[in-house]
């Protein structure tokens, strides 16, 4: 059940919202990267980043479903998590419909709505089916309430970062069609 975010996780989000996805991932045993369509690894091995574009490429539906499958198989659908949904295009009545009664508004550099939930109802497909028919929203952050992992897929970065333990990281890398890899890259992987 999607519920109001608790104050501890709201404070956690306020801290992570100001940091780059790579910085966030570095606090975990492993940092896994999934490049969005059109993104490339920089020649210098620097963090892959693409400025805002007309298509605003997301991860892609097939890869989102595969990512969800891995998360659910490793963690289970009832895993307690928190999420931040990007809601930068919402204003007035539409914004109030999304935020009420469970959501907590966060206005920083970007506008997000924060919630608590179980993993099975907090992934890309469930966020999309719950809100996208009437709103333009994107799942941007998803994290374990116990802080054991974090996923960041922020608007306009064209990359998804997952900070996690070895079990989840190995499962993500082994997943077909996900094209996940560890970050930072080893010297052999830099073009």
PDB file of C-alpha atoms in Angstrom:
ATOM      1  CA  UNK A   1       0.000   0.000   0.000  1.00  0.00           C
ATOM      2  CA  UNK A   2       1.341   3.423  -1.000  1.00  0.00           C
ATOM      3  CA  UNK A   3       1.476   5.612   2.105  1.00  0.00           C
ATOM      4  CA  UNK A   4       2.833   8.916   3.319  1.00  0.00           C
ATOM      5  CA  UNK A   5       6.628   8.914   3.570  1.00  0.00           C
ATOM      6  CA  UNK A   6       8.008   8.852   7.105  1.00  0.00           C
ATOM      7  CA  UNK A   7      10.063  11.807   8.318  1.00  0.00           C
ATOM      8  CA  UNK A   8      13.326   9.817   8.465  1.00  0.00           C
ATOM      9  CA  UNK A   9      13.098   8.843   4.785  1.00  0.00           C
ATOM     10  CA  UNK A  10      11.968  12.326   3.812  1.00  0.00           C
ATOM     11  CA  UNK A  11      15.154  13.681   5.395  1.00  0.00           C
ATOM     12  CA  UNK A  12      17.193  10.988   3.627  1.00  0.00           C
ATOM     13  CA  UNK A  13      15.709  12.051   0.282  1.00  0.00           C
ATOM     14  CA  UNK A  14      16.395  15.716   0.961  1.00  0.00           C
ATOM     15  CA  UNK A  15      20.065  14.760   1.391  1.00  0.00           C
ATOM     16  CA  UNK A  16      20.305  12.546  -1.715  1.00  0.00           C
ATOM     17  CA  UNK A  17      18.370  14.893  -4.025  1.00  0.00           C
ATOM     18  CA  UNK A  18      21.292  17.332  -3.954  1.00  0.00           C
ATOM     19  CA  UNK A  19      23.896  14.774  -5.005  1.00  0.00           C
ATOM     20  CA  UNK A  20      24.789  13.232  -8.354  1.00  0.00           C
ATOM     21  CA  UNK A  21      23.683   9.632  -8.969  1.00  0.00           C
ATOM     22  CA  UNK A  22      27.309   8.472  -9.090  1.00  0.00           C
ATOM     23  CA  UNK A  23      28.032   9.964  -5.673  1.00  0.00           C
ATOM     24  CA  UNK A  24      24.998   8.136  -4.316  1.00  0.00           C
ATOM     25  CA  UNK A  25      26.071   4.786  -5.703  1.00  0.00           C
ATOM     26  CA  UNK A  26      29.574   5.116  -4.297  1.00  0.00           C
ATOM     27  CA  UNK A  27      28.253   4.709  -0.760  1.00  0.00           C
ATOM     28  CA  UNK A  28      27.340   1.065  -1.443  1.00  0.00           C
ATOM     29  CA  UNK A  29      29.438  -2.074  -1.919  1.00  0.00           C
ATOM     30  CA  UNK A  30      28.769  -1.895  -5.675  1.00  0.00           C
ATOM     31  CA  UNK A  31      27.528   0.706  -8.116  1.00  0.00           C
ATOM     32  CA  UNK A  32      25.693  -0.658 -11.142  1.00  0.00           C
ATOM     33  CA  UNK A  33      25.054   1.475 -14.230  1.00  0.00           C
ATOM     34  CA  UNK A  34      22.449   1.075 -16.962  1.00  0.00           C
ATOM     35  CA  UNK A  35      22.869   3.502 -19.856  1.00  0.00           C
ATOM     36  CA  UNK A  36      19.679   4.795 -21.441  1.00  0.00           C
ATOM     37  CA  UNK A  37      19.290   4.671 -25.240  1.00  0.00           C
ATOM     38  CA  UNK A  38      21.728   7.020 -26.933  1.00  0.00           C
ATOM     39  CA  UNK A  39      24.026   7.370 -23.922  1.00  0.00           C
ATOM     40  CA  UNK A  40      27.660   6.467 -24.282  1.00  0.00           C
ATOM     41  CA  UNK A  41      30.645   5.988 -22.030  1.00  0.00           C
ATOM     42  CA  UNK A  42      32.949   8.988 -22.330  1.00  0.00           C
ATOM     43  CA  UNK A  43      36.377   8.371 -23.838  1.00  0.00           C
ATOM     44  CA  UNK A  44      38.032   9.485 -20.624  1.00  0.00           C
ATOM     45  CA  UNK A  45      36.066   7.023 -18.505  1.00  0.00           C
ATOM     46  CA  UNK A  46      34.117   9.870 -16.957  1.00  0.00           C
ATOM     47  CA  UNK A  47      30.567   9.447 -15.852  1.00  0.00           C
ATOM     48  CA  UNK A  48      28.227   8.991 -18.844  1.00  0.00           C
ATOM     49  CA  UNK A  49      25.923  11.970 -19.086  1.00  0.00           C
ATOM     50  CA  UNK A  50      23.806  13.505 -21.796  1.00  0.00           C
ATOM     51  CA  UNK A  51      22.203  16.916 -21.543  1.00  0.00           C
ATOM     52  CA  UNK A  52      18.421  17.240 -21.857  1.00  0.00           C
ATOM     53  CA  UNK A  53      17.176  16.192 -25.270  1.00  0.00           C
ATOM     54  CA  UNK A  54      13.962  16.358 -27.228  1.00  0.00           C
ATOM     55  CA  UNK A  55      13.244  12.654 -26.698  1.00  0.00           C
ATOM     56  CA  UNK A  56      14.185  12.600 -22.974  1.00  0.00           C
ATOM     57  CA  UNK A  57      15.091   8.939 -23.319  1.00  0.00           C
ATOM     58  CA  UNK A  58      14.157   6.736 -20.393  1.00  0.00           C
ATOM     59  CA  UNK A  59      15.595   3.276 -19.810  1.00  0.00           C
ATOM     60  CA  UNK A  60      13.039   1.696 -22.147  1.00  0.00           C
ATOM     61  CA  UNK A  61      10.037  -0.476 -21.307  1.00  0.00           C
ATOM     62  CA  UNK A  62      11.728  -3.842 -21.949  1.00  0.00           C
ATOM     63  CA  UNK A  63      14.711  -2.990 -19.770  1.00  0.00           C
ATOM     64  CA  UNK A  64      12.485  -1.475 -17.063  1.00  0.00           C
ATOM     65  CA  UNK A  65      10.544  -4.771 -16.905  1.00  0.00           C
ATOM     66  CA  UNK A  66      13.781  -6.758 -16.685  1.00  0.00           C
ATOM     67  CA  UNK A  67      15.058  -4.484 -13.919  1.00  0.00           C
ATOM     68  CA  UNK A  68      11.777  -4.979 -12.067  1.00  0.00           C
ATOM     69  CA  UNK A  69      12.032  -8.761 -12.498  1.00  0.00           C
ATOM     70  CA  UNK A  70      15.515  -8.793 -10.954  1.00  0.00           C
ATOM     71  CA  UNK A  71      14.522  -6.552  -8.051  1.00  0.00           C
ATOM     72  CA  UNK A  72      11.452  -8.688  -7.292  1.00  0.00           C
ATOM     73  CA  UNK A  73      13.287 -12.004  -7.579  1.00  0.00           C
ATOM     74  CA  UNK A  74      16.133 -10.909  -5.288  1.00  0.00           C
ATOM     75  CA  UNK A  75      14.213  -8.726  -2.818  1.00  0.00           C
ATOM     76  CA  UNK A  76      10.572  -9.834  -2.989  1.00  0.00           C
ATOM     77  CA  UNK A  77       7.456  -7.777  -3.661  1.00  0.00           C
ATOM     78  CA  UNK A  78       6.857  -6.917   0.011  1.00  0.00           C
ATOM     79  CA  UNK A  79      10.270  -5.293   0.552  1.00  0.00           C
ATOM     80  CA  UNK A  80       9.753  -1.940   2.337  1.00  0.00           C
ATOM     81  CA  UNK A  81      10.922   0.991   0.240  1.00  0.00           C
ATOM     82  CA  UNK A  82      10.460   4.683  -0.411  1.00  0.00           C
ATOM     83  CA  UNK A  83      10.137   6.405  -3.756  1.00  0.00           C
ATOM     84  CA  UNK A  84      10.361   9.819  -5.325  1.00  0.00           C
ATOM     85  CA  UNK A  85       8.276  10.508  -8.412  1.00  0.00           C
ATOM     86  CA  UNK A  86       9.330  13.398 -10.638  1.00  0.00           C
ATOM     87  CA  UNK A  87       6.385  15.752 -11.036  1.00  0.00           C
ATOM     88  CA  UNK A  88       7.943  18.813 -12.622  1.00  0.00           C
ATOM     89  CA  UNK A  89       5.202  19.216 -15.213  1.00  0.00           C
ATOM     90  CA  UNK A  90       2.328  19.210 -12.736  1.00  0.00           C
ATOM     91  CA  UNK A  91       0.698  22.366 -11.465  1.00  0.00           C
ATOM     92  CA  UNK A  92      -2.470  23.405  -9.686  1.00  0.00           C
ATOM     93  CA  UNK A  93      -5.280  20.861  -9.509  1.00  0.00           C
ATOM     94  CA  UNK A  94      -3.310  18.066 -11.209  1.00  0.00           C
ATOM     95  CA  UNK A  95      -0.499  18.475  -8.710  1.00  0.00           C
ATOM     96  CA  UNK A  96      -2.927  18.350  -5.770  1.00  0.00           C
ATOM     97  CA  UNK A  97      -4.572  15.164  -7.132  1.00  0.00           C
ATOM     98  CA  UNK A  98      -1.209  13.415  -7.213  1.00  0.00           C
ATOM     99  CA  UNK A  99      -0.018  14.591  -3.834  1.00  0.00           C
ATOM    100  CA  UNK A 100      -3.230  13.963  -1.863  1.00  0.00           C
ATOM    101  CA  UNK A 101      -3.593  12.224   0.451  1.00  0.00           C
ATOM    102  CA  UNK A 102      -0.328  10.249   0.682  1.00  0.00           C
ATOM    103  CA  UNK A 103       2.302  12.333  -1.075  1.00  0.00           C
ATOM    104  CA  UNK A 104       4.802  14.753   0.406  1.00  0.00           C
ATOM    105  CA  UNK A 105       5.983  17.541  -1.889  1.00  0.00           C
ATOM    106  CA  UNK A 106       9.682  18.231  -2.325  1.00  0.00           C
ATOM    107  CA  UNK A 107      10.683  21.360  -4.221  1.00  0.00           C
ATOM    108  CA  UNK A 108      14.417  21.548  -4.718  1.00  0.00           C
ATOM    109  CA  UNK A 109      16.161  21.895  -8.070  1.00  0.00           C
ATOM    110  CA  UNK A 110      13.380  19.634  -9.381  1.00  0.00           C
ATOM    111  CA  UNK A 111       9.897  18.861  -8.062  1.00  0.00           C
ATOM    112  CA  UNK A 112       9.237  15.415  -6.615  1.00  0.00           C
ATOM    113  CA  UNK A 113       6.451  13.712  -4.704  1.00  0.00           C
ATOM    114  CA  UNK A 114       7.609  11.291  -1.992  1.00  0.00           C
ATOM    115  CA  UNK A 115       5.893   8.103  -0.843  1.00  0.00           C
ATOM    116  CA  UNK A 116       6.480   4.890   1.102  1.00  0.00           C
ATOM    117  CA  UNK A 117       5.367   1.549  -0.280  1.00  0.00           C
ATOM    118  CA  UNK A 118       6.249  -2.049  -0.884  1.00  0.00           C
ATOM    119  CA  UNK A 119       8.571  -2.847  -3.769  1.00  0.00           C
ATOM    120  CA  UNK A 120       5.883  -4.597  -5.833  1.00  0.00           C
ATOM    121  CA  UNK A 121       3.833  -1.386  -6.029  1.00  0.00           C
ATOM    122  CA  UNK A 122       6.737   1.047  -6.331  1.00  0.00           C
ATOM    123  CA  UNK A 123       8.437   0.044  -9.590  1.00  0.00           C
ATOM    124  CA  UNK A 124       8.318   1.656 -13.047  1.00  0.00           C
ATOM    125  CA  UNK A 125       5.270  -0.245 -14.313  1.00  0.00           C
ATOM    126  CA  UNK A 126       3.184   0.239 -11.179  1.00  0.00           C
ATOM    127  CA  UNK A 127       4.034   3.938 -10.893  1.00  0.00           C
ATOM    128  CA  UNK A 128       3.131   4.339 -14.552  1.00  0.00           C
ATOM    129  CA  UNK A 129      -0.160   2.445 -14.269  1.00  0.00           C
ATOM    130  CA  UNK A 130      -1.111   4.271 -11.079  1.00  0.00           C
ATOM    131  CA  UNK A 131      -0.424   7.847 -12.203  1.00  0.00           C
ATOM    132  CA  UNK A 132       0.550   8.230 -15.851  1.00  0.00           C
ATOM    133  CA  UNK A 133      -2.959   8.164 -17.339  1.00  0.00           C
ATOM    134  CA  UNK A 134      -3.727  11.558 -15.867  1.00  0.00           C
ATOM    135  CA  UNK A 135      -0.265  12.931 -15.056  1.00  0.00           C
ATOM    136  CA  UNK A 136       3.202  13.207 -16.537  1.00  0.00           C
ATOM    137  CA  UNK A 137       5.305  11.572 -13.829  1.00  0.00           C
ATOM    138  CA  UNK A 138       8.479   9.473 -13.747  1.00  0.00           C
ATOM    139  CA  UNK A 139       9.898   7.175 -11.097  1.00  0.00           C
ATOM    140  CA  UNK A 140      13.210   8.871 -10.338  1.00  0.00           C
ATOM    141  CA  UNK A 141      14.403   7.481  -7.007  1.00  0.00           C
ATOM    142  CA  UNK A 142      13.616   4.206  -5.278  1.00  0.00           C
ATOM    143  CA  UNK A 143      15.394   3.098  -2.120  1.00  0.00           C
ATOM    144  CA  UNK A 144      15.152   0.533   0.650  1.00  0.00           C
ATOM    145  CA  UNK A 145      13.810   2.023   3.845  1.00  0.00           C
ATOM    146  CA  UNK A 146      16.679   0.234   5.604  1.00  0.00           C
ATOM    147  CA  UNK A 147      19.029   1.994   3.081  1.00  0.00           C
ATOM    148  CA  UNK A 148      20.509  -1.326   1.880  1.00  0.00           C
ATOM    149  CA  UNK A 149      20.130  -0.248  -1.790  1.00  0.00           C
ATOM    150  CA  UNK A 150      19.194   2.780  -3.851  1.00  0.00           C
ATOM    151  CA  UNK A 151      18.152   3.294  -7.465  1.00  0.00           C
ATOM    152  CA  UNK A 152      18.438   6.720  -9.117  1.00  0.00           C
ATOM    153  CA  UNK A 153      17.051   7.357 -12.591  1.00  0.00           C
ATOM    154  CA  UNK A 154      16.817  11.111 -12.529  1.00  0.00           C
ATOM    155  CA  UNK A 155      15.331  13.264 -15.299  1.00  0.00           C
ATOM    156  CA  UNK A 156      17.730  14.213 -18.097  1.00  0.00           C
ATOM    157  CA  UNK A 157      20.728  12.169 -16.941  1.00  0.00           C
ATOM    158  CA  UNK A 158      20.005   9.313 -19.377  1.00  0.00           C
ATOM    159  CA  UNK A 159      21.427   6.753 -16.971  1.00  0.00           C
ATOM    160  CA  UNK A 160      20.116   4.605 -14.126  1.00  0.00           C
ATOM    161  CA  UNK A 161      22.399   4.021 -11.130  1.00  0.00           C
ATOM    162  CA  UNK A 162      21.883   1.307  -8.527  1.00  0.00           C
ATOM    163  CA  UNK A 163      23.925   1.263  -5.341  1.00  0.00           C
ATOM    164  CA  UNK A 164      23.615  -2.163  -3.745  1.00  0.00           C
ATOM    165  CA  UNK A 165      25.200  -5.288  -2.289  1.00  0.00           C
ATOM    166  CA  UNK A 166      26.954  -8.050  -4.244  1.00  0.00           C
ATOM    167  CA  UNK A 167      23.892 -10.312  -4.520  1.00  0.00           C
ATOM    168  CA  UNK A 168      21.708  -7.704  -6.201  1.00  0.00           C
ATOM    169  CA  UNK A 169      24.625  -6.393  -8.301  1.00  0.00           C
ATOM    170  CA  UNK A 170      25.526  -9.857  -9.601  1.00  0.00           C
ATOM    171  CA  UNK A 171      21.869 -10.534 -10.467  1.00  0.00           C
ATOM    172  CA  UNK A 172      21.595  -7.230 -12.347  1.00  0.00           C
ATOM    173  CA  UNK A 173      24.762  -7.890 -14.336  1.00  0.00           C
ATOM    174  CA  UNK A 174      23.664 -11.462 -15.154  1.00  0.00           C
ATOM    175  CA  UNK A 175      20.194 -10.367 -16.351  1.00  0.00           C
ATOM    176  CA  UNK A 176      19.517 -10.765 -20.057  1.00  0.00           C
ATOM    177  CA  UNK A 177      18.871  -7.581 -22.027  1.00  0.00           C
ATOM    178  CA  UNK A 178      19.730  -5.279 -19.117  1.00  0.00           C
ATOM    179  CA  UNK A 179      23.307  -4.431 -20.212  1.00  0.00           C
ATOM    180  CA  UNK A 180      24.232  -3.525 -16.641  1.00  0.00           C
ATOM    181  CA  UNK A 181      27.852  -2.983 -15.621  1.00  0.00           C
ATOM    182  CA  UNK A 182      29.891  -2.040 -12.567  1.00  0.00           C
ATOM    183  CA  UNK A 183      31.062   1.526 -12.027  1.00  0.00           C
ATOM    184  CA  UNK A 184      33.736   2.749 -11.967  1.00  0.00           C
ATOM    185  CA  UNK A 185      34.933   1.002 -15.084  1.00  0.00           C
ATOM    186  CA  UNK A 186      38.105  -0.981 -15.151  1.00  0.00           C
ATOM    187  CA  UNK A 187      40.793   0.393 -17.487  1.00  0.00           C
ATOM    188  CA  UNK A 188      40.068  -2.425 -19.957  1.00  0.00           C
ATOM    189  CA  UNK A 189      36.478  -1.206 -20.455  1.00  0.00           C
ATOM    190  CA  UNK A 190      37.267   2.429 -21.258  1.00  0.00           C
ATOM    191  CA  UNK A 191      37.082   2.913 -25.050  1.00  0.00           C
TER     192      UNK A 191
END
